[in-house]
Short mmCIF file of C-alpha atoms in Angstrom, two decimals:
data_model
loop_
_atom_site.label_atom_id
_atom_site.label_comp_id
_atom_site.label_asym_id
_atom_site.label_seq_id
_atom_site.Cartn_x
_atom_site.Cartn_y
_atom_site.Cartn_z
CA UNK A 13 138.25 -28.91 -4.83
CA UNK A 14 135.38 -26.27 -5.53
CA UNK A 15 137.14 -23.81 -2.78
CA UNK A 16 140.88 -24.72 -3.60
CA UNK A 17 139.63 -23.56 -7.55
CA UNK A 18 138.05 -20.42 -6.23
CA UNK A 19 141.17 -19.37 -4.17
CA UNK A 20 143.37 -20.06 -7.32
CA UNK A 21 141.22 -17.56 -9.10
CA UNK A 22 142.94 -14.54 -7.90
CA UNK A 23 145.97 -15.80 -8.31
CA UNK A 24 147.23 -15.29 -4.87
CA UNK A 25 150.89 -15.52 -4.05
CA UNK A 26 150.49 -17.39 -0.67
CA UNK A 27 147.82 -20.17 -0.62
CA UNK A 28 146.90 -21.09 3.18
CA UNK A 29 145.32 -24.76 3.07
CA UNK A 30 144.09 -26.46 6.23
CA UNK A 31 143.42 -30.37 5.99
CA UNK A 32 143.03 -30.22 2.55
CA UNK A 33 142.94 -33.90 2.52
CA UNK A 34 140.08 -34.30 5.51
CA UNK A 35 137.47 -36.67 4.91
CA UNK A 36 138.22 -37.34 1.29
CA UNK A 37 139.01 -40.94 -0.56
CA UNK A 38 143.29 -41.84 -0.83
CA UNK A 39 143.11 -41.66 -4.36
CA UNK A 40 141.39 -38.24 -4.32
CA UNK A 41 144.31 -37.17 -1.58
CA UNK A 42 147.01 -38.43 -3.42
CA UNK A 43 145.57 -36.04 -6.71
CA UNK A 44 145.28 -32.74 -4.48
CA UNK A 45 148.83 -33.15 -3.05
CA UNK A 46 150.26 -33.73 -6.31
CA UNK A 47 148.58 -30.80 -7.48
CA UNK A 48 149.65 -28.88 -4.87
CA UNK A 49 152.76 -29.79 -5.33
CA UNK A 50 153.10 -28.11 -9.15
CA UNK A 51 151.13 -25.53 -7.96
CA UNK A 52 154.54 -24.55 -6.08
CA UNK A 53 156.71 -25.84 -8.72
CA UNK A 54 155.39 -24.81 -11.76
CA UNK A 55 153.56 -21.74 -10.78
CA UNK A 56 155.98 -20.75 -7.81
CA UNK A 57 152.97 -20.55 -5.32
CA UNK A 58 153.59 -20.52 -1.81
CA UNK A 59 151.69 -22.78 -0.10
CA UNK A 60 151.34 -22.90 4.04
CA UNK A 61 149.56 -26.34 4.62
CA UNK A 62 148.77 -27.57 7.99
CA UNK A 63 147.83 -31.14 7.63
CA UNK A 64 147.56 -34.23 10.23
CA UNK A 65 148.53 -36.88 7.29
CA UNK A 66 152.35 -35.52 8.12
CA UNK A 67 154.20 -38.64 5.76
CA UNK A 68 152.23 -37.03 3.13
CA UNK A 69 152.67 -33.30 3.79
CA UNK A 70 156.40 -33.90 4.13
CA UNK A 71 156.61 -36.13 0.69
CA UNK A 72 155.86 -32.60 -1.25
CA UNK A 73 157.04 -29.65 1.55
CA UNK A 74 160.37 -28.55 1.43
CA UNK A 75 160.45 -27.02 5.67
CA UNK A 76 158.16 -28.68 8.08
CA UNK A 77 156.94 -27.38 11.65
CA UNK A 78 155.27 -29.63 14.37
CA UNK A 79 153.66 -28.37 16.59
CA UNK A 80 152.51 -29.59 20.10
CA UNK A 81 149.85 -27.45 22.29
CA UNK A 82 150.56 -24.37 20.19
CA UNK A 83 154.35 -24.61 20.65
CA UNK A 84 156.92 -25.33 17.48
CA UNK A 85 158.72 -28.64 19.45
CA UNK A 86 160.34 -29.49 15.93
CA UNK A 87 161.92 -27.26 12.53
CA UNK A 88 163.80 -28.92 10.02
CA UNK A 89 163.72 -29.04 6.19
CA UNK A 90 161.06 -31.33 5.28
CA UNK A 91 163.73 -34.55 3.93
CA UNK A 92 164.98 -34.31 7.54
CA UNK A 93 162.62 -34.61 9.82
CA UNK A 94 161.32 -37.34 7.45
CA UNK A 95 165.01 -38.96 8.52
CA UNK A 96 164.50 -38.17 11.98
CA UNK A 97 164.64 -41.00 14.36
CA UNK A 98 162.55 -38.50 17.17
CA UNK A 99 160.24 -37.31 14.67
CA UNK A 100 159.10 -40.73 12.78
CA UNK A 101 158.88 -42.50 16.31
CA UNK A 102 156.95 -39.78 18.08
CA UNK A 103 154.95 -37.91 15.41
CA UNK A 104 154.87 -40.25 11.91
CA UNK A 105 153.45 -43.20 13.21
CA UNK A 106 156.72 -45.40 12.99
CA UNK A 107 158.06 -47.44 15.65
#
């Protein structure tokens, strides 16, 4: 939280966060997504995440991107691929 304060500090119009949700409690994850989540709504901050807990990134991204050995395999806007019988079988963990 210490370094996604500091970054906000300069008020940056792109915000790059990677894992921001590695290591730490649920309950602590589910506060820093919603906050990055009005950090792009209210503010209008662009945010790039790259993040492994994909359910999650998808529940506040509007595009998503996965990536396999370097290589974009899927695009879609984030409510599709969440829809996507390909995508929630082979990279969301259902099925």
């Amino acid at each position: 939280m210490l370094a996604l304060g500091r970054a906000l500090l300069s008020k940056p119009k792109l915000l790059m966060l990677d894992e921001p949700s590695m290591g730490l409690a649920p309950i602590i994850v589910e506060q820093i997504f919603a906050f990055i989540k009005e950090m792009n709504e209210k503010d209008g901050l662009t945010i790039l995440l790259v993040e492994q807990n994909a359910n999650m990134a998808l529940s506040i991204a509007h595009r998503g991107y996965v990536l396999e050995t370097g290589n974009i395999v899927l695009s879609d806007t984030a409510e599709n691929l969440r829809n996507n019988d390909e995508a929630r079988k082979a990279y969301l963990g259902e099925g």
